[in-house]
Amino acid sequence: MGITSHDVARLAGVSQPTVSRALRDDPRVSQATREKVKRAAQALNYVPSEAGRTLSTRATRRVGVIVTDLTNPFYPHVIAPLHDELSSLGYRMMLITERSDEAVAEEKLLDQSMDGVVLATATTDSRLPAQLERRGMPYVFLNRDTGRAGDFASVVDNEGGGRLVARELVALGHRRIAGVFGAANTTTGREREMGFRLALAEAGVGLPEGRVVRGAFEYDTGYRALPALLEADEAPTAVFCGNDVVAIGVLNAALAAGVKVPDDLTVIGFDDLPMASWEVFRLTTVRHDLRELSRQAARLLVRRIAKDVDPAGERLVLPTEFVPRATHARAH
Amino acid sequence: MGITSHDVARLAGVSQPTVSRALRDDPRVSQATREKVKRAAQALNYVPSEAGRTLSTRATRRVGVIVTDLTNPFYPHVIAPLHDELSSLGYRMMLITERSDEAVAEEKLLDQSMDGVVLATATTDSRLPAQLERRGMPYVFLNRDTGRAGDFASVVDNEGGGRLVARELVALGHRRIAGVFGAANTTTGREREMGFRLALAEAGVGLPEGRVVRGAFEYDTGYRALPALLEADEAPTAVFCGNDVVAIGVLNAALAAGVKVPDDLTVIGFDDLPMASWEVFRLTTVRHDLRELSRQAARLLVRRIAKDVDPAGERLVLPTEFVPRATHARAH
DNA sequence: TCGGTTTGTGAATACGTATGTATTCCATGA
DNA sequence: TCATGGAATACATACGTATTCACAAACCGA
């Protein structure tokens, strides 16, 4: 059934190693032989077996990408450019969406079926990085990392982004401010909250725990958080959300509750997904270059696979920018 | 670096084949030996090499999934359940997003690096299926197919869904009806349009080409179509959209143009993505079971790989259901 | 013309697992 | 006591490619 390099060799009247070399444009084979071999390969529709090559070279040209929930609108915008960049670097992408770290690590990541791994949904308490480290499997963090030194990571200046938002809200006169932050075991959640808090504190504005919600970076987190925040004695005049998806949950909840945005409530997101600029939202948010974030992660991983990397770790940080649209206003 | 079954064999004091059999729970190895081997494997943190296994068994336990644009909100809802079902069937997923069919086929699909392929974005003029067929690579269509006999496909009753919408619109008194359909080279586009047209014709309602737009199943298609439709002499009172993503484009365009939905315009989608029920949209649409659609495709592919399938082709069709929400109203 | 170099190719082998076949060991029964 | 059969394990090999090493031929300068 399958056509092998031996079949090509027979047809071309050469040995199998010569076929291997000719098709890989090894300069040691003569022009004439090379062409003869290529014609034979063409005639037989020969495609080298990836398994044979992998076994021989010990490289799979395959990279795993780990994500928890693909249906979250955030991840496709990471995965698409990641795929394209990996592809142009000669790697293929294995998508792994998994709930539990442990199961993933044992079977799927350590069987030498990929050359490296991109962790797009790492939590600070995950044991996965340590397992990968122990087995010598190259990996990089994308968007989130562990926050520890020595990481290889492509991330955003989350703290700076949080600061930007705090300053804007203060400048708009907001004093009763709420936060719907990401989960506490994610660096994206923690750092955005941290930057936001620090800049608020500098301006002398408090952020009591009663006006803080933390949860997964999901639509439902925002959708359920708003009613809770509105029940407080003094409802907030502004909400900073952990990311755009959460903010969109808040916007929908506001519509359901009859709360006018931005007249009654200012809502700010983070990420600037394409969706944020849809007419129905016109979400004021914090932009960073999601494409470049992903590409950078791909290139970093490939460099790490090639061991062309600073052994002390590399942390590539992209800047953020405030994007005013239509969900913010002066405090009333 | 890598630990092999030979290392385990040495430690356990048995031969390599015995290790292979013991770990795979082959009944021919004794209980005592099995345990001895498993302890040794455990002690060494042995994980069988996937490449070696593949070469030996000629099966990769890997499946490719081909999609054009992952950032389209539709696809994650297909890919996530597909991944999970494949995973529970013991297969891993390689994600391939590609523009041109040709490049994909040559290198990536035919190198025996996967056991089968799911085509999620096939067009009726694609040459890819024929290439896969010729090389004996098992494949199934998901959502879209070629429309030809002999396909293996998991699809939706698109024509029936189109009919449902037409009947509802007619019953609501609409006569000036528009359609923003999917691309003409997709069966999803064609069949939905066909069903819609047929049921309209049965009711004596026309659908002139001036009120028809066709394009990719994307946000922009809907967003750009609406202004064009509104410029016509008599603006339509209702628009049936090829899918929810297109419908959401139309809804946003309506908001931008100051067109009130549903008072001035009825908008109907197709798919019932989670997004369709968001407060900002409350989109009236046609539901089908997207999870089951994907799972069914996974199971069909695995059966085809196992050659446990009707050689004449199998076409699994899921039913549709009209979901009334807030974007439809009686014609004025 | 000859030793030495370069060039091109083939033979042998490694990679890690699974499997078909051979072998060993032991128990059983006549 | 020895043949027989079954259980458990070892041996040999296949899978397809890439690479190391050896070898032959061609080429070069002295």
mmCIF file of C-alpha atoms in Angstrom, chain A residues 1-231:
data_model
loop_
_atom_site.group_PDB
_atom_site.id
_atom_site.type_symbol
_atom_site.label_atom_id
_atom_site.label_comp_id
_atom_site.label_asym_id
_atom_site.label_seq_id
_atom_site.Cartn_x
_atom_site.Cartn_y
_atom_site.Cartn_z
ATOM 1 C CA MET A 1 0.000 0.000 0.000
ATOM 2 C CA GLY A 2 2.380 2.643 1.190
ATOM 3 C CA ILE A 3 5.190 3.669 -1.118
ATOM 4 C CA THR A 4 8.584 3.823 0.558
ATOM 5 C CA SER A 5 11.936 5.229 -0.300
ATOM 6 C CA HIS A 6 12.959 1.709 -1.250
ATOM 7 C CA ASP A 7 10.372 1.649 -3.996
ATOM 8 C CA VAL A 8 11.680 4.931 -5.311
ATOM 9 C CA ALA A 9 15.230 3.631 -5.104
ATOM 10 C CA ARG A 10 14.359 0.555 -7.110
ATOM 11 C CA LEU A 11 12.646 2.577 -9.809
ATOM 12 C CA ALA A 12 15.470 5.093 -10.024
ATOM 13 C CA GLY A 13 18.113 2.391 -9.963
ATOM 14 C CA VAL A 14 19.879 3.739 -6.907
ATOM 15 C CA SER A 15 20.114 2.837 -3.236
ATOM 16 C CA GLN A 16 17.647 3.941 -0.580
ATOM 17 C CA PRO A 17 20.092 6.282 1.161
ATOM 18 C CA THR A 18 20.642 8.047 -2.124
ATOM 19 C CA VAL A 19 16.918 8.624 -2.403
ATOM 20 C CA SER A 20 16.873 10.070 1.072
ATOM 21 C CA ARG A 21 19.721 12.389 0.250
ATOM 22 C CA ALA A 22 18.515 13.395 -3.175
ATOM 23 C CA LEU A 23 15.076 14.404 -1.972
ATOM 24 C CA ARG A 24 16.564 16.424 0.832
ATOM 25 C CA ASP A 25 18.836 18.222 -1.636
ATOM 26 C CA ASP A 26 21.960 16.962 -0.004
ATOM 27 C CA PRO A 27 24.826 18.574 -1.973
ATOM 28 C CA ARG A 28 26.680 15.291 -2.059
ATOM 29 C CA VAL A 29 24.435 13.765 -4.696
ATOM 30 C CA SER A 30 25.096 14.674 -8.289
ATOM 31 C CA GLN A 31 22.697 16.767 -10.279
ATOM 32 C CA ALA A 32 21.894 13.898 -12.622
ATOM 33 C CA THR A 33 21.094 11.454 -9.834
ATOM 34 C CA ARG A 34 19.047 14.008 -7.973
ATOM 35 C CA GLU A 35 16.829 14.571 -10.965
ATOM 36 C CA LYS A 36 16.490 10.899 -11.712
ATOM 37 C CA VAL A 37 15.393 10.283 -8.121
ATOM 38 C CA LYS A 38 12.963 13.172 -8.093
ATOM 39 C CA ARG A 39 11.357 11.965 -11.276
ATOM 40 C CA ALA A 40 10.942 8.498 -9.813
ATOM 41 C CA ALA A 41 9.483 9.920 -6.594
ATOM 42 C CA GLN A 42 7.092 12.050 -8.592
ATOM 43 C CA ALA A 43 6.032 9.119 -10.721
ATOM 44 C CA LEU A 44 5.223 7.039 -7.660
ATOM 45 C CA ASN A 45 3.631 9.887 -5.746
ATOM 46 C CA TYR A 46 6.072 9.205 -3.006
ATOM 47 C CA VAL A 47 5.646 11.052 0.311
ATOM 48 C CA PRO A 48 8.210 10.261 3.011
ATOM 49 C CA SER A 49 6.762 8.533 6.043
ATOM 50 C CA GLU A 50 6.655 10.884 8.929
ATOM 51 C CA ALA A 51 6.948 8.053 11.444
ATOM 52 C CA GLY A 52 10.107 6.679 9.922
ATOM 53 C CA ARG A 53 11.661 10.090 9.782
ATOM 54 C CA THR A 54 10.695 10.822 13.361
ATOM 55 C CA LEU A 55 12.199 7.615 14.628
ATOM 56 C CA SER A 56 15.391 8.281 12.793
ATOM 57 C CA THR A 57 15.839 11.978 13.488
ATOM 58 C CA ARG A 58 14.200 12.014 16.913
ATOM 59 C CA ALA A 59 12.292 15.126 15.913
ATOM 60 C CA THR A 60 8.605 15.203 15.131
ATOM 61 C CA ARG A 61 8.194 18.758 13.818
ATOM 62 C CA ARG A 62 5.049 18.775 15.884
ATOM 63 C CA VAL A 63 4.084 21.078 18.737
ATOM 64 C CA GLY A 64 1.330 20.664 21.295
ATOM 65 C CA VAL A 65 -0.934 23.505 22.294
ATOM 66 C CA ILE A 66 -2.807 23.166 25.544
ATOM 67 C CA VAL A 67 -5.996 25.076 26.135
ATOM 68 C CA THR A 68 -8.800 24.457 28.566
ATOM 69 C CA ASP A 69 -11.879 25.748 26.816
ATOM 70 C CA LEU A 70 -11.778 26.368 23.133
ATOM 71 C CA THR A 71 -15.291 27.768 23.000
ATOM 72 C CA ASN A 72 -14.165 30.759 25.002
ATOM 73 C CA PRO A 73 -14.015 33.464 22.306
ATOM 74 C CA PHE A 74 -10.564 34.486 23.464
ATOM 75 C CA TYR A 75 -8.635 31.383 22.479
ATOM 76 C CA PRO A 76 -9.349 31.155 18.795
ATOM 77 C CA HIS A 77 -7.661 34.514 18.416
ATOM 78 C CA VAL A 78 -4.571 33.057 19.996
ATOM 79 C CA ILE A 79 -4.644 29.702 18.290
ATOM 80 C CA ALA A 80 -5.129 30.918 14.744
ATOM 81 C CA PRO A 81 -1.981 33.066 14.556
ATOM 82 C CA LEU A 82 -0.116 30.491 16.596
ATOM 83 C CA HIS A 83 -0.977 27.859 14.048
ATOM 84 C CA ASP A 84 0.076 30.038 11.165
ATOM 85 C CA GLU A 85 3.382 31.007 12.687
ATOM 86 C CA LEU A 86 4.194 27.430 13.681
ATOM 87 C CA SER A 87 3.253 26.313 10.231
ATOM 88 C CA SER A 88 5.575 28.794 8.596
ATOM 89 C CA LEU A 89 8.329 27.610 10.921
ATOM 90 C CA GLY A 90 7.759 24.065 9.704
ATOM 91 C CA TYR A 91 5.833 22.741 12.667
ATOM 92 C CA ARG A 92 2.404 21.240 12.938
ATOM 93 C CA MET A 93 0.015 21.800 15.747
ATOM 94 C CA MET A 94 -1.586 19.253 18.000
ATOM 95 C CA LEU A 95 -4.464 20.758 19.868
ATOM 96 C CA ILE A 96 -5.031 19.492 23.374
ATOM 97 C CA THR A 97 -7.938 20.762 25.408
ATOM 98 C CA GLU A 98 -7.952 19.264 28.803
ATOM 99 C CA ARG A 99 -9.425 19.812 32.204
ATOM 100 C CA SER A 100 -6.961 18.064 34.439
ATOM 101 C CA ASP A 101 -3.274 18.730 34.126
ATOM 102 C CA GLU A 102 -2.274 15.357 35.383
ATOM 103 C CA ALA A 103 -3.876 13.145 32.811
ATOM 104 C CA VAL A 104 -2.448 15.277 30.046
ATOM 105 C CA ALA A 105 1.071 15.114 31.259
ATOM 106 C CA GLU A 106 1.378 11.434 31.807
ATOM 107 C CA GLU A 107 0.316 9.961 28.562
ATOM 108 C CA LYS A 108 0.075 12.564 25.922
ATOM 109 C CA LEU A 109 2.933 14.929 26.426
ATOM 110 C CA LEU A 110 5.758 12.650 27.377
ATOM 111 C CA ASP A 111 5.618 10.004 24.679
ATOM 112 C CA GLN A 112 7.957 11.952 22.419
ATOM 113 C CA SER A 113 5.123 12.640 20.023
ATOM 114 C CA MET A 114 5.927 16.319 19.940
ATOM 115 C CA ASP A 115 9.017 18.469 20.114
ATOM 116 C CA GLY A 116 7.548 21.119 22.381
ATOM 117 C CA VAL A 117 4.480 22.496 24.073
ATOM 118 C CA VAL A 118 2.704 25.823 24.294
ATOM 119 C CA LEU A 119 0.832 26.328 27.548
ATOM 120 C CA ALA A 120 -1.940 28.816 26.925
ATOM 121 C CA THR A 121 -3.991 28.245 30.029
ATOM 122 C CA ALA A 122 -1.489 27.629 32.780
ATOM 123 C CA THR A 123 -2.484 28.337 36.347
ATOM 124 C CA THR A 124 -0.005 29.347 38.989
ATOM 125 C CA ASP A 125 -0.666 26.130 40.895
ATOM 126 C CA SER A 126 -0.256 23.809 37.932
ATOM 127 C CA ARG A 127 2.175 20.934 38.274
ATOM 128 C CA LEU A 128 2.449 20.513 34.554
ATOM 129 C CA PRO A 129 5.440 22.821 33.974
ATOM 130 C CA ALA A 130 7.474 20.939 36.545
ATOM 131 C CA GLN A 131 6.662 17.628 34.910
ATOM 132 C CA LEU A 132 7.636 18.930 31.498
ATOM 133 C CA GLU A 133 10.826 20.351 32.952
ATOM 134 C CA ARG A 134 11.729 17.060 34.534
ATOM 135 C CA ARG A 135 11.337 15.198 31.275
ATOM 136 C CA GLY A 136 13.237 17.767 29.299
ATOM 137 C CA MET A 137 10.260 18.700 27.158
ATOM 138 C CA PRO A 138 10.630 22.271 25.866
ATOM 139 C CA TYR A 139 7.665 24.481 26.620
ATOM 140 C CA VAL A 140 6.656 28.123 26.682
ATOM 141 C CA PHE A 141 3.838 30.017 28.287
ATOM 142 C CA LEU A 142 1.484 32.044 26.195
ATOM 143 C CA ASN A 143 -0.456 34.934 27.736
ATOM 144 C CA ARG A 144 -0.349 33.427 31.189
ATOM 145 C CA ASP A 145 2.720 32.189 32.996
ATOM 146 C CA THR A 146 3.585 31.039 36.481
ATOM 147 C CA GLY A 147 5.050 34.350 37.556
ATOM 148 C CA ARG A 148 8.247 32.616 38.652
ATOM 149 C CA ALA A 149 11.721 33.407 37.399
ATOM 150 C CA GLY A 150 13.161 31.190 34.718
ATOM 151 C CA ASP A 151 9.986 30.976 32.695
ATOM 152 C CA PHE A 152 9.933 31.140 28.965
ATOM 153 C CA ALA A 153 6.885 33.214 28.227
ATOM 154 C CA SER A 154 5.192 35.527 25.790
ATOM 155 C CA VAL A 155 2.966 37.794 27.814
ATOM 156 C CA VAL A 156 1.308 41.168 28.034
ATOM 157 C CA ASP A 157 2.096 44.039 30.368
ATOM 158 C CA ASN A 158 -0.966 43.241 32.426
ATOM 159 C CA GLU A 159 -0.008 45.397 35.346
ATOM 160 C CA GLY A 160 0.558 48.377 33.074
ATOM 161 C CA GLY A 161 -2.795 47.766 31.429
ATOM 162 C CA GLY A 162 -4.523 47.679 34.785
ATOM 163 C CA ARG A 163 -2.872 50.971 35.690
ATOM 164 C CA LEU A 164 -4.036 52.596 32.469
ATOM 165 C CA VAL A 165 -7.632 51.760 33.264
ATOM 166 C CA ALA A 166 -7.422 52.930 36.865
ATOM 167 C CA ARG A 167 -6.041 56.308 35.807
ATOM 168 C CA GLU A 168 -8.748 56.777 33.202
ATOM 169 C CA LEU A 169 -11.514 55.931 35.632
ATOM 170 C CA VAL A 170 -10.140 58.275 38.256
ATOM 171 C CA ALA A 171 -9.775 61.031 35.695
ATOM 172 C CA LEU A 172 -13.412 60.547 34.747
ATOM 173 C CA GLY A 173 -14.353 61.180 38.335
ATOM 174 C CA HIS A 174 -15.273 57.648 39.332
ATOM 175 C CA ARG A 175 -14.864 56.815 42.992
ATOM 176 C CA ARG A 176 -17.180 53.855 43.542
ATOM 177 C CA ILE A 177 -15.343 51.416 41.340
ATOM 178 C CA ALA A 178 -15.777 47.666 41.026
ATOM 179 C CA GLY A 179 -13.609 44.934 39.589
ATOM 180 C CA VAL A 180 -14.518 41.619 38.005
ATOM 181 C CA PHE A 181 -11.103 40.083 37.843
ATOM 182 C CA GLY A 182 -9.826 36.804 36.500
ATOM 183 C CA ALA A 183 -9.186 33.802 38.670
ATOM 184 C CA ALA A 184 -6.663 34.292 41.442
ATOM 185 C CA ASN A 185 -4.555 31.401 40.197
ATOM 186 C CA THR A 186 -3.796 33.070 36.883
ATOM 187 C CA THR A 187 -1.103 35.663 36.396
ATOM 188 C CA THR A 188 -3.302 37.551 33.963
ATOM 189 C CA GLY A 189 -5.929 37.841 36.663
ATOM 190 C CA ARG A 190 -3.532 38.774 39.425
ATOM 191 C CA GLU A 191 -1.379 41.224 37.522
ATOM 192 C CA ARG A 192 -4.254 43.185 36.030
ATOM 193 C CA GLU A 193 -5.822 43.450 39.440
ATOM 194 C CA MET A 194 -2.517 44.423 40.987
ATOM 195 C CA GLY A 195 -1.816 47.229 38.520
ATOM 196 C CA PHE A 196 -5.367 48.465 38.831
ATOM 197 C CA ARG A 197 -5.218 48.472 42.631
ATOM 198 C CA LEU A 198 -1.860 50.165 42.827
ATOM 199 C CA ALA A 199 -2.878 53.008 40.530
ATOM 200 C CA LEU A 200 -6.180 53.442 42.368
ATOM 201 C CA ALA A 201 -4.326 53.558 45.670
ATOM 202 C CA GLU A 202 -1.970 56.199 44.304
ATOM 203 C CA ALA A 203 -5.036 58.299 43.553
ATOM 204 C CA GLY A 204 -6.450 57.645 46.997
ATOM 205 C CA VAL A 205 -9.361 55.592 45.725
ATOM 206 C CA GLY A 206 -10.257 52.410 47.570
ATOM 207 C CA LEU A 207 -11.365 49.075 46.161
ATOM 208 C CA PRO A 208 -13.205 47.251 48.959
ATOM 209 C CA GLU A 209 -13.622 43.478 48.676
ATOM 210 C CA GLY A 210 -17.364 43.983 48.524
ATOM 211 C CA ARG A 211 -16.944 45.452 45.079
ATOM 212 C CA VAL A 212 -14.610 42.754 43.835
ATOM 213 C CA VAL A 213 -15.515 39.526 42.071
ATOM 214 C CA ARG A 214 -13.051 36.968 40.840
ATOM 215 C CA GLY A 215 -13.747 34.110 38.505
ATOM 216 C CA ALA A 216 -12.863 32.302 35.310
ATOM 217 C CA PHE A 217 -12.335 34.484 32.250
ATOM 218 C CA GLU A 218 -15.759 33.571 30.929
ATOM 219 C CA TYR A 219 -18.953 35.219 29.773
ATOM 220 C CA ASP A 220 -20.875 33.816 32.726
ATOM 221 C CA THR A 221 -18.465 35.294 35.220
ATOM 222 C CA GLY A 222 -19.360 38.773 34.020
ATOM 223 C CA TYR A 223 -23.003 37.989 33.484
ATOM 224 C CA ARG A 224 -23.450 36.787 37.042
ATOM 225 C CA ALA A 225 -21.156 39.311 38.663
ATOM 226 C CA LEU A 226 -23.105 42.408 37.735
ATOM 227 C CA PRO A 227 -26.334 41.633 39.638
ATOM 228 C CA ALA A 228 -24.252 40.858 42.715
ATOM 229 C CA LEU A 229 -22.389 44.141 42.435
ATOM 230 C CA LEU A 230 -25.607 46.096 41.952
ATOM 231 C CA GLU A 231 -27.083 44.706 45.147
#
